[in-house]
mmCIF file of C-alpha atoms and ligand atoms in Angstrom:
data_model
loop_
_atom_site.group_PDB
_atom_site.id
_atom_site.type_symbol
_atom_site.label_atom_id
_atom_site.label_comp_id
_atom_site.label_asym_id
_atom_site.label_seq_id
_atom_site.Cartn_x
_atom_site.Cartn_y
_atom_site.Cartn_z
ATOM 1 C CA MET K 122 -38.224 -24.014 -23.780
ATOM 2 C CA LEU K 123 -40.259 -24.301 -26.962
ATOM 3 C CA LEU K 124 -38.114 -25.088 -29.995
ATOM 4 C CA ILE K 125 -39.069 -23.788 -33.444
ATOM 5 C CA ARG K 126 -37.571 -25.191 -36.616
ATOM 6 C CA CYS K 127 -36.225 -22.448 -38.887
ATOM 7 C CA PRO K 128 -36.657 -23.621 -42.490
ATOM 8 C CA TRP K 129 -33.710 -21.470 -43.603
ATOM 9 C CA CYS K 130 -31.255 -22.567 -40.888
ATOM 10 C CA GLY K 131 -32.605 -26.133 -40.959
ATOM 11 C CA MET K 132 -32.295 -26.244 -37.174
ATOM 12 C CA ASP K 133 -34.528 -26.349 -34.126
ATOM 13 C CA ARG K 134 -33.867 -23.088 -32.317
ATOM 14 C CA PRO K 135 -35.099 -21.571 -29.040
ATOM 15 C CA GLU K 136 -38.395 -19.692 -29.171
ATOM 16 C CA ILE K 137 -36.906 -16.400 -27.911
ATOM 17 C CA GLU K 138 -34.867 -16.039 -31.116
ATOM 18 C CA PHE K 139 -38.132 -15.630 -33.062
ATOM 19 C CA ARG K 140 -40.785 -12.967 -33.535
ATOM 20 C CA HIS K 141 -44.384 -13.504 -34.551
ATOM 21 C CA ALA K 142 -45.421 -11.384 -37.545
ATOM 22 C CA GLY K 143 -49.133 -11.880 -38.118
ATOM 23 C CA ALA K 144 -51.219 -14.062 -40.405
ATOM 24 C CA ALA K 145 -49.598 -15.673 -43.450
ATOM 25 C CA HIS K 146 -50.832 -15.864 -47.042
ATOM 26 C CA ILE K 147 -52.589 -12.484 -46.960
ATOM 27 C CA THR K 148 -52.653 -11.196 -50.534
ATOM 28 C CA ARG K 149 -52.290 -7.460 -51.011
ATOM 29 C CA PRO K 150 -55.112 -6.220 -53.242
ATOM 30 C CA GLY K 151 -54.293 -4.055 -56.206
ATOM 31 C CA PRO K 152 -53.760 -1.988 -58.227
ATOM 32 C CA PRO K 153 -54.172 0.691 -55.505
ATOM 33 C CA ASP K 154 -56.301 3.099 -57.556
ATOM 34 C CA ARG K 155 -58.907 0.386 -58.123
ATOM 35 C CA VAL K 156 -59.101 -0.964 -54.563
ATOM 36 C CA SER K 157 -62.201 0.022 -52.592
ATOM 37 C CA ASP K 158 -61.979 1.257 -49.017
ATOM 38 C CA GLU K 159 -63.696 -1.950 -47.878
ATOM 39 C CA GLU K 160 -61.149 -4.166 -49.643
ATOM 40 C CA TRP K 161 -58.252 -2.153 -48.269
ATOM 41 C CA ALA K 162 -59.661 -2.179 -44.731
ATOM 42 C CA ALA K 163 -60.091 -5.951 -44.969
ATOM 43 C CA PHE K 164 -56.490 -6.337 -46.132
ATOM 44 C CA LEU K 165 -55.179 -4.199 -43.297
ATOM 45 C CA TYR K 166 -57.365 -5.218 -40.383
ATOM 46 C CA LEU K 167 -59.659 -8.195 -40.861
ATOM 47 C CA ARG K 168 -58.220 -11.526 -39.778
ATOM 48 C CA ASP K 169 -59.578 -14.921 -38.833
ATOM 49 C CA ASN K 170 -59.075 -15.985 -35.240
ATOM 50 C CA PRO K 171 -59.706 -19.734 -35.338
ATOM 51 C CA LYS K 172 -59.300 -22.214 -32.552
ATOM 52 C CA GLY K 173 -56.876 -24.752 -33.990
ATOM 53 C CA ARG K 174 -54.369 -24.654 -36.802
ATOM 54 C CA VAL K 175 -53.383 -21.276 -38.228
ATOM 55 C CA ALA K 176 -50.768 -20.275 -40.798
ATOM 56 C CA GLU K 177 -48.602 -17.457 -39.478
ATOM 57 C CA ARG K 178 -45.578 -15.425 -40.502
ATOM 58 C CA TRP K 179 -42.590 -15.701 -38.195
ATOM 59 C CA ARG K 180 -39.149 -14.182 -38.328
ATOM 60 C CA HIS K 181 -35.891 -15.693 -37.064
ATOM 61 C CA VAL K 182 -34.863 -12.252 -35.915
ATOM 62 C CA HIS K 183 -32.051 -13.263 -33.553
ATOM 63 C CA GLY K 184 -30.686 -15.814 -36.034
ATOM 64 C CA CYS K 185 -30.612 -15.769 -39.814
ATOM 65 C CA GLY K 186 -33.000 -12.765 -39.883
ATOM 66 C CA ARG K 187 -35.395 -14.294 -42.432
ATOM 67 C CA PHE K 188 -39.169 -14.444 -42.503
ATOM 68 C CA PHE K 189 -40.875 -17.807 -42.896
ATOM 69 C CA ASN K 190 -44.326 -19.309 -42.446
ATOM 70 C CA ALA K 191 -45.473 -21.704 -39.763
ATOM 71 C CA VAL K 192 -48.630 -23.686 -39.145
ATOM 72 C CA ARG K 193 -49.295 -23.548 -35.399
ATOM 73 C CA ASP K 194 -52.098 -24.957 -33.302
ATOM 74 C CA THR K 195 -53.561 -22.181 -31.157
ATOM 75 C CA VAL K 196 -54.883 -24.716 -28.633
ATOM 76 C CA THR K 197 -51.705 -26.721 -27.990
ATOM 77 C CA ASP K 198 -49.088 -24.208 -29.271
ATOM 78 C CA VAL K 199 -47.598 -27.081 -31.295
ATOM 79 C CA PHE K 200 -45.756 -26.015 -34.445
ATOM 80 C CA VAL K 201 -47.138 -28.446 -37.027
ATOM 81 C CA VAL K 202 -44.782 -27.446 -39.835
ATOM 82 C CA THR K 203 -42.584 -24.507 -40.885
ATOM 83 C CA TYR K 204 -41.790 -23.584 -44.477
ATOM 84 C CA ARG K 205 -40.062 -20.799 -46.377
ATOM 85 C CA ALA K 206 -41.851 -17.572 -47.280
ATOM 86 C CA GLY K 207 -43.231 -17.828 -50.809
ATOM 87 C CA GLU K 208 -43.952 -21.554 -50.577
ATOM 88 C CA PRO K 209 -47.571 -22.793 -50.457
ATOM 89 C CA ARG K 210 -49.037 -24.114 -47.211
ATOM 90 C CA PRO K 211 -48.226 -27.843 -47.076
ATOM 91 C CA PRO K 212 -51.459 -29.840 -47.594
ATOM 92 C CA GLU K 213 -50.742 -32.102 -44.603
ATOM 93 C CA SER K 214 -51.005 -29.038 -42.328
ATOM 94 C CA ALA K 215 -54.706 -28.555 -43.050
ATOM 95 C CA PRO K 216 -57.035 -28.313 -40.030
ATOM 96 C CA PRO K 217 -57.779 -31.896 -38.862
ATOM 97 C CA GLU K 218 -61.558 -31.366 -39.086
ATOM 98 C CA THR K 219 -61.238 -30.883 -42.856
ATOM 99 C CA LEU K 220 -59.447 -34.212 -43.329
ATOM 100 C CA PRO K 221 -61.227 -37.564 -43.909
ATOM 101 C CA PRO K 222 -62.019 -39.100 -40.478
ATOM 102 C CA GLU K 223 -59.679 -42.066 -40.958
ATOM 103 C CA THR K 224 -56.658 -39.751 -41.474
ATOM 104 C CA ARG K 225 -57.273 -37.347 -38.600
ATOM 105 C CA PRO K 226 -54.425 -37.188 -36.048
ATOM 106 C CA MET S 245 -12.515 -2.724 -21.175
ATOM 107 C CA VAL S 246 -12.704 -6.344 -20.075
ATOM 108 C CA ASP S 247 -9.200 -7.575 -19.341
ATOM 109 C CA GLY S 248 -9.211 -9.534 -16.110
ATOM 110 C CA PHE S 249 -12.982 -9.193 -15.791
ATOM 111 C CA VAL S 250 -13.770 -12.817 -16.570
ATOM 112 C CA ASP S 251 -10.564 -14.736 -15.984
ATOM 113 C CA THR S 252 -10.569 -18.090 -14.213
ATOM 114 C CA PRO S 253 -8.770 -21.395 -14.861
ATOM 115 C CA ARG S 254 -11.910 -22.630 -16.643
ATOM 116 C CA PHE S 255 -12.596 -19.678 -18.977
ATOM 117 C CA ARG S 256 -11.231 -16.344 -19.998
ATOM 118 C CA LEU S 257 -12.767 -13.388 -21.903
ATOM 119 C CA ILE S 258 -10.434 -11.325 -24.087
ATOM 120 C CA GLU S 259 -11.327 -8.218 -26.080
ATOM 121 C CA ALA S 260 -10.363 -8.196 -29.742
ATOM 122 C CA PRO S 261 -8.082 -5.566 -31.264
ATOM 123 C CA PRO S 262 -9.694 -2.941 -33.540
ATOM 124 C CA LEU S 263 -10.935 -4.619 -36.728
ATOM 125 C CA ALA S 264 -12.579 -3.627 -39.990
ATOM 126 C CA ARG S 265 -15.990 -5.249 -40.478
ATOM 127 C CA PHE S 266 -18.322 -5.446 -43.463
ATOM 128 C CA VAL S 267 -21.786 -6.837 -44.063
ATOM 129 C CA LEU S 268 -22.125 -8.251 -47.564
ATOM 130 C CA ARG S 269 -25.573 -9.014 -48.967
ATOM 131 C CA ALA S 270 -25.285 -10.774 -52.304
ATOM 132 C CA PRO S 271 -26.837 -13.607 -54.341
ATOM 133 C CA ASP S 272 -25.168 -17.021 -54.607
ATOM 134 C CA ALA S 273 -24.083 -16.179 -58.168
ATOM 135 C CA ALA S 274 -21.717 -13.533 -56.800
ATOM 136 C CA LEU S 275 -19.970 -15.787 -54.277
ATOM 137 C CA LYS S 276 -17.134 -17.019 -56.464
ATOM 138 C CA ALA S 277 -16.158 -13.501 -57.547
ATOM 139 C CA ALA S 278 -16.459 -12.202 -53.981
ATOM 140 C CA GLY S 279 -14.301 -14.996 -52.567
ATOM 141 C CA LYS S 280 -11.613 -14.434 -55.173
ATOM 142 C CA ALA S 281 -11.444 -10.702 -54.479
ATOM 143 C CA TYR S 282 -11.563 -11.239 -50.720
ATOM 144 C CA GLY S 283 -8.794 -13.833 -50.653
ATOM 145 C CA LEU S 284 -10.929 -16.392 -48.806
ATOM 146 C CA ALA S 285 -13.784 -18.458 -50.234
ATOM 147 C CA LEU S 286 -17.063 -17.387 -48.607
ATOM 148 C CA PRO S 287 -18.683 -20.391 -46.861
ATOM 149 C CA GLU S 288 -21.734 -21.628 -48.769
ATOM 150 C CA GLY S 289 -23.412 -23.433 -45.883
ATOM 151 C CA LEU S 290 -25.631 -21.195 -43.756
ATOM 152 C CA ASN S 291 -24.330 -20.655 -40.209
ATOM 153 C CA GLN S 292 -20.773 -21.584 -41.185
ATOM 154 C CA GLY S 293 -17.597 -19.598 -40.524
ATOM 155 C CA ALA S 294 -14.260 -19.676 -42.350
ATOM 156 C CA SER S 295 -10.959 -17.948 -41.746
ATOM 157 C CA HIS S 296 -7.282 -17.885 -42.451
ATOM 158 C CA GLY S 297 -4.427 -16.087 -40.729
ATOM 159 C CA GLU S 298 -4.221 -14.782 -37.183
ATOM 160 C CA ARG S 299 -6.712 -12.147 -36.082
ATOM 161 C CA GLY S 300 -5.421 -8.583 -36.423
ATOM 162 C CA LYS S 301 -2.266 -9.725 -38.260
ATOM 163 C CA PRO S 302 -1.717 -8.702 -41.912
ATOM 164 C CA GLY S 303 -3.701 -10.799 -44.360
ATOM 165 C CA ALA S 304 -6.074 -12.281 -41.782
ATOM 166 C CA ARG S 305 -9.561 -12.930 -43.207
ATOM 167 C CA VAL S 306 -12.822 -14.023 -41.598
ATOM 168 C CA ALA S 307 -16.078 -14.809 -43.442
ATOM 169 C CA LEU S 308 -19.247 -15.724 -41.522
ATOM 170 C CA HIS S 309 -22.416 -16.848 -43.330
ATOM 171 C CA LEU S 310 -25.136 -15.588 -40.970
ATOM 172 C CA GLY S 311 -28.207 -15.210 -43.221
ATOM 173 C CA PRO S 312 -29.304 -16.819 -46.502
ATOM 174 C CA ASP S 313 -27.762 -13.923 -48.475
ATOM 175 C CA GLU S 314 -25.695 -12.326 -45.712
ATOM 176 C CA TRP S 315 -21.987 -12.622 -44.894
ATOM 177 C CA TRP S 316 -19.901 -10.785 -42.315
ATOM 178 C CA LEU S 317 -16.337 -10.094 -43.414
ATOM 179 C CA ILE S 318 -13.762 -9.189 -40.740
ATOM 180 C CA VAL S 319 -10.200 -8.091 -41.536
ATOM 181 C CA PRO S 320 -7.354 -6.173 -39.846
ATOM 182 C CA GLU S 321 -8.311 -2.535 -39.316
ATOM 183 C CA ALA S 322 -5.712 -1.150 -41.723
ATOM 184 C CA GLU S 323 -6.828 -3.418 -44.583
ATOM 185 C CA GLY S 324 -10.473 -2.318 -44.589
ATOM 186 C CA PRO S 325 -10.288 0.227 -47.423
ATOM 187 C CA GLU S 326 -8.394 -2.058 -49.802
ATOM 188 C CA VAL S 327 -10.708 -5.010 -49.085
ATOM 189 C CA ALA S 328 -13.772 -2.844 -49.738
ATOM 190 C CA ALA S 329 -12.323 -1.533 -52.994
ATOM 191 C CA ALA S 330 -11.430 -5.040 -54.206
ATOM 192 C CA LEU S 331 -14.922 -6.369 -53.394
ATOM 193 C CA GLU S 332 -16.724 -3.443 -55.019
ATOM 194 C CA ALA S 333 -14.674 -3.939 -58.185
ATOM 195 C CA ALA S 334 -15.317 -7.685 -58.284
ATOM 196 C CA LEU S 335 -19.062 -7.322 -57.601
ATOM 197 C CA ALA S 336 -19.762 -4.460 -60.010
ATOM 198 C CA SER S 337 -21.884 -6.689 -62.260
ATOM 199 C CA HIS S 338 -23.887 -8.296 -59.408
ATOM 200 C CA PRO S 339 -26.690 -6.707 -57.391
ATOM 201 C CA HIS S 340 -25.285 -6.475 -53.865
ATOM 202 C CA SER S 341 -24.750 -4.269 -50.848
ATOM 203 C CA LEU S 342 -21.470 -3.915 -48.981
ATOM 204 C CA VAL S 343 -21.727 -1.875 -45.790
ATOM 205 C CA GLU S 344 -18.888 -1.067 -43.434
ATOM 206 C CA VAL S 345 -19.896 -1.675 -39.802
ATOM 207 C CA SER S 346 -16.428 -1.663 -38.199
ATOM 208 C CA HIS S 347 -17.396 0.407 -35.176
ATOM 209 C CA ARG S 348 -20.912 -0.953 -34.741
ATOM 210 C CA GLN S 349 -19.731 -3.892 -32.682
ATOM 211 C CA VAL S 350 -16.835 -5.192 -30.633
ATOM 212 C CA GLY S 351 -15.226 -8.626 -30.762
ATOM 213 C CA PHE S 352 -14.345 -10.965 -27.929
ATOM 214 C CA VAL S 353 -12.717 -14.339 -27.487
ATOM 215 C CA LEU S 354 -14.154 -16.637 -24.848
ATOM 216 C CA GLU S 355 -11.898 -19.617 -24.319
ATOM 217 C CA GLY S 356 -11.430 -22.464 -21.890
ATOM 218 C CA GLU S 357 -12.991 -25.819 -21.072
ATOM 219 C CA GLY S 358 -15.888 -24.098 -19.297
ATOM 220 C CA ALA S 359 -16.606 -21.572 -22.043
ATOM 221 C CA ALA S 360 -19.698 -23.328 -23.432
ATOM 222 C CA ALA S 361 -21.202 -23.799 -19.982
ATOM 223 C CA LEU S 362 -20.628 -20.128 -19.199
ATOM 224 C CA LEU S 363 -22.326 -19.030 -22.440
ATOM 225 C CA ASN S 364 -25.284 -21.210 -21.505
ATOM 226 C CA ALA S 365 -25.808 -18.987 -18.468
ATOM 227 C CA GLY S 366 -27.456 -16.501 -20.829
ATOM 228 C CA CYS S 367 -27.816 -18.230 -24.203
ATOM 229 C CA PRO S 368 -30.327 -21.057 -24.696
ATOM 230 C CA LEU S 369 -28.544 -22.717 -27.652
ATOM 231 C CA ASP S 370 -27.404 -26.329 -27.392
ATOM 232 C CA PHE S 371 -23.580 -26.171 -27.262
ATOM 233 C CA SER S 372 -23.020 -29.934 -27.476
ATOM 234 C CA GLU S 373 -20.576 -30.614 -30.284
ATOM 235 C CA GLN S 374 -23.228 -32.477 -32.297
ATOM 236 C CA ALA S 375 -25.599 -29.496 -32.251
ATOM 237 C CA PHE S 376 -22.985 -26.726 -32.415
ATOM 238 C CA PRO S 377 -19.802 -28.172 -33.944
ATOM 239 C CA PRO S 378 -16.568 -26.221 -34.408
ATOM 240 C CA GLY S 379 -16.921 -24.142 -37.582
ATOM 241 C CA MET S 380 -20.518 -23.120 -36.849
ATOM 242 C CA ALA S 381 -21.375 -19.421 -36.508
ATOM 243 C CA THR S 382 -24.752 -17.881 -35.784
ATOM 244 C CA ARG S 383 -26.523 -14.964 -34.202
ATOM 245 C CA SER S 384 -28.393 -15.617 -30.980
ATOM 246 C CA LEU S 385 -29.178 -13.966 -27.641
ATOM 247 C CA PHE S 386 -27.374 -13.604 -24.323
ATOM 248 C CA HIS S 387 -30.095 -12.634 -21.876
ATOM 249 C CA ARG S 388 -31.466 -9.442 -23.475
ATOM 250 C CA VAL S 389 -28.722 -8.704 -25.999
ATOM 251 C CA GLY S 390 -28.153 -10.131 -29.453
ATOM 252 C CA LEU S 391 -24.706 -11.472 -30.244
ATOM 253 C CA MET S 392 -22.834 -13.475 -32.860
ATOM 254 C CA ILE S 393 -21.247 -16.734 -31.695
ATOM 255 C CA TRP S 394 -18.612 -18.489 -33.803
ATOM 256 C CA ARG S 395 -17.149 -21.709 -32.437
ATOM 257 C CA MET S 396 -13.603 -22.194 -33.726
ATOM 258 C CA ALA S 397 -12.727 -25.184 -31.490
ATOM 259 C CA PRO S 398 -14.573 -27.035 -28.709
ATOM 260 C CA GLY S 399 -13.368 -24.548 -26.064
ATOM 261 C CA LEU S 400 -12.786 -21.493 -28.259
ATOM 262 C CA PHE S 401 -15.535 -19.034 -29.188
ATOM 263 C CA ARG S 402 -15.349 -15.719 -31.008
ATOM 264 C CA LEU S 403 -18.165 -13.326 -30.167
ATOM 265 C CA GLU S 404 -19.352 -10.076 -31.730
ATOM 266 C CA ILE S 405 -21.676 -7.757 -29.792
ATOM 267 C CA ASP S 406 -23.082 -4.306 -30.508
ATOM 268 C CA ARG S 407 -20.781 -1.746 -28.942
ATOM 269 C CA THR S 408 -23.361 -0.078 -26.711
ATOM 270 C CA LEU S 409 -24.559 -3.456 -25.411
ATOM 271 C CA ALA S 410 -21.107 -4.880 -24.703
ATOM 272 C CA PRO S 411 -20.890 -3.541 -21.109
ATOM 273 C CA TYR S 412 -24.188 -5.324 -20.338
ATOM 274 C CA PHE S 413 -22.854 -8.540 -21.823
ATOM 275 C CA VAL S 414 -19.540 -8.392 -19.974
ATOM 276 C CA THR S 415 -21.199 -7.572 -16.661
ATOM 277 C CA ALA S 416 -23.760 -10.361 -17.061
ATOM 278 C CA LEU S 417 -21.027 -12.825 -18.030
ATOM 279 C CA ALA S 418 -18.924 -11.837 -15.022
ATOM 280 C CA GLU S 419 -21.926 -12.325 -12.757
ATOM 281 C CA ALA S 420 -22.550 -15.789 -14.231
ATOM 282 C CA ALA S 421 -18.856 -16.627 -13.854
ATOM 283 C CA LYS S 422 -19.192 -16.367 -10.070
ATOM 284 C CA ASP S 423 -21.390 -19.460 -10.131
ATOM 285 C CA HIS S 424 -18.608 -21.412 -11.822
ATOM 286 C CA SER S 425 -15.714 -20.537 -9.528
HETATM 287 ZN ZN1 ZN L 694 -32.982 -19.116 -39.302
#
């Protein structure tokens, strides 16, 4: 079974305790009366679908109940890093192709 | 409901007496005041349980830290109203929520040297004592139902399960027990 590290519990826990909750670091546009339909549609519906590392929201629903963010590789399903909601994406979790060649994993 | 259902020399499932249960959501700054009013310091470490007294007997207190700002408080049924009043008074100056959930769930004890192995029939957690030492409490899953597991001693678990899902849990546990006898 795939283990996912919950950054709140500080433990590796079985995958079935977690729920995926969409892309992370999506900023809600505002204020609402000045947001165009296009901006709002993009906020609601438009997402990247890259092959490789993505930042996602996850929730430890059958555990501590909290949301957190995870960088996951969509090719290997490896969880590169998990971190608490509200924290910035750790720089070392950047897609390998954006790193200098000598530091790529 | 369950007496004699899962009862072998290696493990035994016992239903808890009626209890009063509360979910407290509060910031760390409120913990000291809450512990003082409750009569038991609330554990600060996440996924830790604390208790004193004997379950169901006067003065018994249980506090389980199950989420970053979430504690379950379990006391004898008759003491629920006074515990709630004392906590509300002590927490008046802190943002918090205190919700009574006494009848939402039922409690069980699963005890015996084979208790951890039996739980593993439906729960994927690692019950080695390094990974899940006595004193640890957490929510998890047993097959399709969520439950709370609190390990009090190597072969002694207290469980809390939603009332409507308890028959599923007991039946599934009894089925798994056949493989161990
Ligand atoms: Zn967690």
